[in-house]
Coordinates of C-alpha atoms in Angstrom, one line a residue:
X138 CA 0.0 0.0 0.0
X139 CA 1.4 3.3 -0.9
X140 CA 1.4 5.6 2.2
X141 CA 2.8 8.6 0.2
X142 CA 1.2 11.9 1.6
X143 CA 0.0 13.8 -1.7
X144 CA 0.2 17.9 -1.3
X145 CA -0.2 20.1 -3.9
X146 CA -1.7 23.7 -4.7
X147 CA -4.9 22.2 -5.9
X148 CA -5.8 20.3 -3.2
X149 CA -4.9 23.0 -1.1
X150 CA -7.2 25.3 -2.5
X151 CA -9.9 23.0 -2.5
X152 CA -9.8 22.6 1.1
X153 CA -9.8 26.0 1.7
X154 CA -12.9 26.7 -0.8
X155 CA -14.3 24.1 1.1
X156 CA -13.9 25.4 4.6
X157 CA -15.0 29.1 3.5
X158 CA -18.2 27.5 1.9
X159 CA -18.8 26.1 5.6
X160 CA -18.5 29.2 7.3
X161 CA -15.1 28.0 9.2
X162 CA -12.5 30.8 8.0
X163 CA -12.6 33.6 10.1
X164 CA -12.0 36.4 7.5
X165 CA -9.3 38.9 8.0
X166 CA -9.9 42.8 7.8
X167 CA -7.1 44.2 5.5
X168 CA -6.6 48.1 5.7
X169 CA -6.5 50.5 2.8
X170 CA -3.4 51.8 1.5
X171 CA -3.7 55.0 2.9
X172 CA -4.6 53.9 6.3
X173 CA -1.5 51.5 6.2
X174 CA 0.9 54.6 5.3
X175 CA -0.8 57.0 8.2
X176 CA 0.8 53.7 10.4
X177 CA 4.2 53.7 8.8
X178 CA 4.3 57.2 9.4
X179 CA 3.2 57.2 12.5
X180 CA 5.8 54.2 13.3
X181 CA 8.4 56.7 11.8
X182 CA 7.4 59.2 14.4
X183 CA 8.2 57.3 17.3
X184 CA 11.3 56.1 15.9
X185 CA 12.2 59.4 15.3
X186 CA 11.5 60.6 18.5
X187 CA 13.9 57.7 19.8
X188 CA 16.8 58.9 18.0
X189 CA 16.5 62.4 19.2
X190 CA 16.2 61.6 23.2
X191 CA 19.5 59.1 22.5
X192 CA 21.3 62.4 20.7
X193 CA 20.4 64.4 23.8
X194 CA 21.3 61.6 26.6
X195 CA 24.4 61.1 24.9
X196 CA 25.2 65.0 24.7
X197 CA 23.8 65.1 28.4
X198 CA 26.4 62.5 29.4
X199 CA 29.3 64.1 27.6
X200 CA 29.0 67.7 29.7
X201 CA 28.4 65.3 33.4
X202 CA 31.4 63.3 33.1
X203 CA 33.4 66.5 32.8
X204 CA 31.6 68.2 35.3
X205 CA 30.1 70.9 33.4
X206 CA 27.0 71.8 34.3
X207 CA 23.7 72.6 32.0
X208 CA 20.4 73.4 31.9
X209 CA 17.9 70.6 33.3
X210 CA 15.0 69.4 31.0
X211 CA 13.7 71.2 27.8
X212 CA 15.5 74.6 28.9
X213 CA 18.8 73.1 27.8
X214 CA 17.9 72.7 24.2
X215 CA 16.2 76.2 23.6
X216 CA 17.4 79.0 26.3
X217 CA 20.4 76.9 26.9
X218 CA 21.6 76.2 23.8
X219 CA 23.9 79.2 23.5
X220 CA 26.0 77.7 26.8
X221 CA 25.9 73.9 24.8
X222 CA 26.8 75.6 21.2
X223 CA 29.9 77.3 22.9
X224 CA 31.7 73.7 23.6
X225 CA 31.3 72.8 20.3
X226 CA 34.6 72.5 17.9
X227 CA 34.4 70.9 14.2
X228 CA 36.6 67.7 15.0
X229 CA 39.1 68.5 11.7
X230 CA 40.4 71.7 14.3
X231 CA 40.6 69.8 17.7
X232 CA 43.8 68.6 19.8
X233 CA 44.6 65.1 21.3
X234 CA 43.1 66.5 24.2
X235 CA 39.5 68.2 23.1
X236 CA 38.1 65.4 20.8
X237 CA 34.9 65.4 23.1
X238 CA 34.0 68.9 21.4
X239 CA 34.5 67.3 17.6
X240 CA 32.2 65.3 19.1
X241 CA 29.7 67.1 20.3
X242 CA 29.7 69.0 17.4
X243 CA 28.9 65.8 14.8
X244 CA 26.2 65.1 17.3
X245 CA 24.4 69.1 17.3
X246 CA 24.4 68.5 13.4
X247 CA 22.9 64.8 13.5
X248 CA 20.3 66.2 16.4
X249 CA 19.2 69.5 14.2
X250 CA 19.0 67.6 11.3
X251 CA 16.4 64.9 13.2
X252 CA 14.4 67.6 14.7
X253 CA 13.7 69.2 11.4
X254 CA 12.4 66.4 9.6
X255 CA 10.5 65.6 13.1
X256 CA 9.1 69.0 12.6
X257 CA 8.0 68.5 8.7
X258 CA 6.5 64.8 10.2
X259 CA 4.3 66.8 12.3
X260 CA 3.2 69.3 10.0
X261 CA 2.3 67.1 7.8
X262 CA 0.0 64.5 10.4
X263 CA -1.4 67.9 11.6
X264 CA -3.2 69.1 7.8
X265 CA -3.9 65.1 7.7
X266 CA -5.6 65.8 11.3
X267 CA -7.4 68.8 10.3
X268 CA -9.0 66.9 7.3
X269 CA -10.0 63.7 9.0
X270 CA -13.4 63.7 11.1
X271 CA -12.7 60.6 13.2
X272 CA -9.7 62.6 14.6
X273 CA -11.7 65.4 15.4
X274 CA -14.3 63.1 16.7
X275 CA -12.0 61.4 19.2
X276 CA -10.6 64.8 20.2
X277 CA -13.3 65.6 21.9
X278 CA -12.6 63.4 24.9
X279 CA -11.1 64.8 27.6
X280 CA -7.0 64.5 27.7
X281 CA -6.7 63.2 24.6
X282 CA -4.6 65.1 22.2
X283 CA -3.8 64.8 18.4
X284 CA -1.2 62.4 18.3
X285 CA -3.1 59.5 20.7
X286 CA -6.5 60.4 18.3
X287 CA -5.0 59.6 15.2
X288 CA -3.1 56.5 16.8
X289 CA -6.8 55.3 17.2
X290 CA -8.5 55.7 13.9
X291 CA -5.3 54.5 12.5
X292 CA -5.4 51.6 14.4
X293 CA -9.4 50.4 15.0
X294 CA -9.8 51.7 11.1
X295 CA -13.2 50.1 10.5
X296 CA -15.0 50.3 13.8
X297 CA -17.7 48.0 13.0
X298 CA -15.1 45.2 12.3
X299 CA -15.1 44.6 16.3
X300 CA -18.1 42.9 17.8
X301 CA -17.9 43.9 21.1
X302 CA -15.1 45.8 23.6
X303 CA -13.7 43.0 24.7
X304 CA -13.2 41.9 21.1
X305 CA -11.1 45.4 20.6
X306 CA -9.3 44.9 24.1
X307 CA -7.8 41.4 22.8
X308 CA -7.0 42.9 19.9
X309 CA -5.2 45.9 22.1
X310 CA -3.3 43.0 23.9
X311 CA -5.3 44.7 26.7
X312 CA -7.0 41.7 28.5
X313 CA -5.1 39.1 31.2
X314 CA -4.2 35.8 30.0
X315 CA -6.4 33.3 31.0
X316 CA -5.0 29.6 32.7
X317 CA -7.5 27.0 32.9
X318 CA -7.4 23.0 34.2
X319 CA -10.1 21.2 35.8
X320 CA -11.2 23.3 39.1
X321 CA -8.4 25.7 38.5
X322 CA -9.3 29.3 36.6
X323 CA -7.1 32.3 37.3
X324 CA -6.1 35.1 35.0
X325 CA -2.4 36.7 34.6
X326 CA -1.4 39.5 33.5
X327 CA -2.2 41.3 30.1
X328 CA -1.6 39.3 27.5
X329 CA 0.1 42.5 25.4
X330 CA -0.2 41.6 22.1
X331 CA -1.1 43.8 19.3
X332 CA 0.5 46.9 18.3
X333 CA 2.4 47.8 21.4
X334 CA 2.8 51.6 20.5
X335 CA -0.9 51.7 21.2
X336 CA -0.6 50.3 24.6
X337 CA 2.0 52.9 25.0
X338 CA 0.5 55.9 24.2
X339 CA -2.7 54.7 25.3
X340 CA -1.4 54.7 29.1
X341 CA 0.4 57.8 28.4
X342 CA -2.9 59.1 27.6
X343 CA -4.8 57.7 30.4
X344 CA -2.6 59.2 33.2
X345 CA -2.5 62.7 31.8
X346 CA -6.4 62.2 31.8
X347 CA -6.6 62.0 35.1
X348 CA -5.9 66.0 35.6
X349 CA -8.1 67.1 32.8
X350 CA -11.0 64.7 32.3
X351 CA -13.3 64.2 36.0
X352 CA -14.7 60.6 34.4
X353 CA -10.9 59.6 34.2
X354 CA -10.7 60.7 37.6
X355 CA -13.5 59.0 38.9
X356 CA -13.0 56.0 37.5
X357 CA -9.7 56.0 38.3
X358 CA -10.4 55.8 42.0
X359 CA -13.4 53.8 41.6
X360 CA -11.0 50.8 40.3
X361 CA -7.7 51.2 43.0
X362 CA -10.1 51.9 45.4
X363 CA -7.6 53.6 47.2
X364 CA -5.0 50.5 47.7
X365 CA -1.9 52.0 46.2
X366 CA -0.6 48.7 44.8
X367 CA -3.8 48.6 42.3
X368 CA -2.5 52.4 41.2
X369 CA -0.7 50.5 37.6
X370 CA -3.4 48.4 37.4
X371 CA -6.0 50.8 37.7
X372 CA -4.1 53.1 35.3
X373 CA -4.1 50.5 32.2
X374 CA -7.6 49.8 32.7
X375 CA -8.3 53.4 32.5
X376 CA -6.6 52.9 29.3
X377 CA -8.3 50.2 28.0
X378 CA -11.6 52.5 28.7
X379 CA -10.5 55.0 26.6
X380 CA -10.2 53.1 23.5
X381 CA -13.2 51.2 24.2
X382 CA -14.6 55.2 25.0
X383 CA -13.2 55.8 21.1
X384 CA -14.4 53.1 19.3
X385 CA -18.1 53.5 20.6
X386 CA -17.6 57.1 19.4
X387 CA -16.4 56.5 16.4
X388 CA -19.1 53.4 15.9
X389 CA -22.1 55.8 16.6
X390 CA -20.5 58.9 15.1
X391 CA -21.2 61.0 18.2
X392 CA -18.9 63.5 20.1
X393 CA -18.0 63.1 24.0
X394 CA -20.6 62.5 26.3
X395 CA -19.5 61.8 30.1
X396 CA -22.8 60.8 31.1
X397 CA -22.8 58.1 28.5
X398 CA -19.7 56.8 29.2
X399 CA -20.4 56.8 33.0
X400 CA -23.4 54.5 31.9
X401 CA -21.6 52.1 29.9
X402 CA -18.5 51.9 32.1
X403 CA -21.2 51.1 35.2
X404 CA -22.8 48.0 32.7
X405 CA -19.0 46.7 31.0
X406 CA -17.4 44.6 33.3
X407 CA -14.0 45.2 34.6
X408 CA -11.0 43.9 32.5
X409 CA -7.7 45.0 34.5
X410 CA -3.9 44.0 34.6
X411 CA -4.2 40.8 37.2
X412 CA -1.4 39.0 39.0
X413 CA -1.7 35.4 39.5
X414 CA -1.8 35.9 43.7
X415 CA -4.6 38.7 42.8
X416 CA -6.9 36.1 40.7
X417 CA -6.2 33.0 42.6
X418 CA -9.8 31.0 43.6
X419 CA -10.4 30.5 47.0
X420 CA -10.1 26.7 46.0
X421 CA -6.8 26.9 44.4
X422 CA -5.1 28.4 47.2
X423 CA -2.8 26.5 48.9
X424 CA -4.2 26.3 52.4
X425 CA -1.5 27.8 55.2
X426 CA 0.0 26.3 58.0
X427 CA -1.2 26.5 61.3
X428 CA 1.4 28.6 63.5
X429 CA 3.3 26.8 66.5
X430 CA 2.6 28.5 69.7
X431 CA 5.6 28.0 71.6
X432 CA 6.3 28.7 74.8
X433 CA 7.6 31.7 76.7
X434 CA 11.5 31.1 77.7
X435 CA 12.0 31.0 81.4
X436 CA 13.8 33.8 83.4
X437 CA 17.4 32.7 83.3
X438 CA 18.4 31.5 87.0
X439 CA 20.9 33.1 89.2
X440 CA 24.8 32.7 89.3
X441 CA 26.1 30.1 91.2
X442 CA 29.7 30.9 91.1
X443 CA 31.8 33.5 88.6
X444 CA 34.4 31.4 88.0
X445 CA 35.2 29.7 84.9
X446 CA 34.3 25.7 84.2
X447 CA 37.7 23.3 84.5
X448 CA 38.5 22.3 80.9
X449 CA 38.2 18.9 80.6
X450 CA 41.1 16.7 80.8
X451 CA 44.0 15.1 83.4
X452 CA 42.6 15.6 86.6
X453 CA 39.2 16.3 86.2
X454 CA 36.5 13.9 87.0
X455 CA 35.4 11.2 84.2
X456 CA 32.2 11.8 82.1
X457 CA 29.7 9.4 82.3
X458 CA 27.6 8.9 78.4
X459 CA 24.2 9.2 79.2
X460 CA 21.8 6.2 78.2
X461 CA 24.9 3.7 78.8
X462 CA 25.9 1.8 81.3
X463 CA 29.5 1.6 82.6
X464 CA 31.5 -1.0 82.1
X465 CA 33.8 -2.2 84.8
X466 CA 37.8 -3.2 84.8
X467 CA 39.3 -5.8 83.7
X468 CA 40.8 -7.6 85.6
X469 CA 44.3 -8.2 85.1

């Protein structure tokens, strides 16, 4: 009997004609062309953005290891500039001894030339902002800004490809991993797959919420009730809101309404960043050991004598093993 396994393209494809005919595919949403560039671009951004805070760390660490002092924060690259741009030396004029300052100088030119073309990147998303009415749409919420609005549309695209919020959560990488076997059911941590820039900015967003938007605020609390080791967790849930916040907007095609989202936050059940310990059921905890009481020591007693115990040895009187009997002598 011939046992040879047969594949080809043919009956490849008739499997899979068969298997869409019976409803088993799962079809895949595939994003326009422009939709796929406004990604790449926004990728580029953040890539970007990368290169220009190494440029400044590495300028930064060049000035503290020779113990020159500059300007903390965002000061040092506009009002402090001057004090930066007078170290600088083009490398073909500098001595055995000042080759940090040719340096420094090849890294100013490599740093202005980033921020300009960070600059035309952000001209150009802003017209593409101004034209796009999701953007504007999903501006409307409360903290969030340009840059996180258009990370959205770009992202969810078609909002009616996503049944439900818990459908765009997974697809966030937003919701805890599940572990299941026989009476055992406990949830990790997020599962974080996705687009992780989303994630990113998307908790970026949700903390920088919480001093402009009160619904951030108060559901902010509502979830760490307080406990400051839930303060994380309660900040990516917040997060996960907000897109979930988005995508109804952008769904329904209707501006910001905290009442609204009070309502539907108050009927969508809570999907936050769990631990193992945190999710643990009551029947898969190990049960703990009952504590020993032991008892109090006694007072110590009082001296008998201060002087020190004879060493044991010639002249001093024979131990005796305790549990054994002694022998006697032999006689000789």
């Amino acid at each position: 009997m011939d046992k040879t396994k047969h594949k080809t393209d043919r009956d490849d494809a008739l499997k899979l004609a068969k298997m869409a005919v019976m409803g088993v595919l799962t079809p895949v949403h595939v994003p326009k062309p422009e939709i796929r560039e406004q990604r790449a671009i926004i990728k580029y951004r953040k890539n970007l953005d990368g290169r220009i805070n190494r440029i400044k760390n590495g300028i930064r660490s060049s000035f503290a290891n020779r113990g020159i002092e500059i300007d903390s924060g965002a000061r040092a690259w506009h009002t402090g500039r001057v004090h930066i741009d007078s170290f600088r030396t083009p490398i073909t004029l500098c001595n055995a001894d000042d080759l940090w300052k040719g340096q420094l100088d090849l890294e100013l030119t490599q740093l202005d030339a980033l921020t300009a073309e960070m600059q035309a990147v952000e001209d150009r998303l802003e017209l593409f902002a101004a034209d796009n009415a999701m953007i504007q749409l999903v501006m409307t919420i409360p903290g969030v800004g340009r840059k996180t609005a258009e990370l959205l549309v770009a992202i969810i695209d078609a909002p009616h490809r996503f049944k439900s919020a818990r459908h765009l959560s997974s697809y966030l990488g937003l919701t805890p991993k599940q572990y299941q076997s026989g009476e055992t059911d406990g949830n990790g941590r997020i599962s974080k797959r996705g687009p992780k820039l989303a994630r990113t900015m998307l908790l970026e967003c949700a903390w920088v919420s919480l001093r402009y938007n009160d619904w951030s605020k108060k559901t902010f609390e509502r979830i760490h009730g307080g406990s400051k080791t839930r303060r994380k967790k309660a900040g990516i849930a917040l997060a996960r809101k907000i897109a979930v916040v988005a995508w109804a907007m952008m769904r329904d095609q209707k501006a910001w309404d905290p009442n609204r989202a009070l309502q539907e936050s108050a009927a969508e059940p809570e999907i936050q960043e769990l631990t193992t310990e945190d999710t643990e059921t009551q029947e898969s905890k190990p049960k703990r050991k009952a504590k020993l009481i032991r008892a109090k020591p006694h007072a110590p007693g009082p001296v008998i004598s201060d002087e020190p115990k004879q060493r044991s040895g010639r002249g001093s009187k024979p131990t005796r093993r305790r549990g054994s009997a002694r022998r006697a002598p032999l006689k000789t």
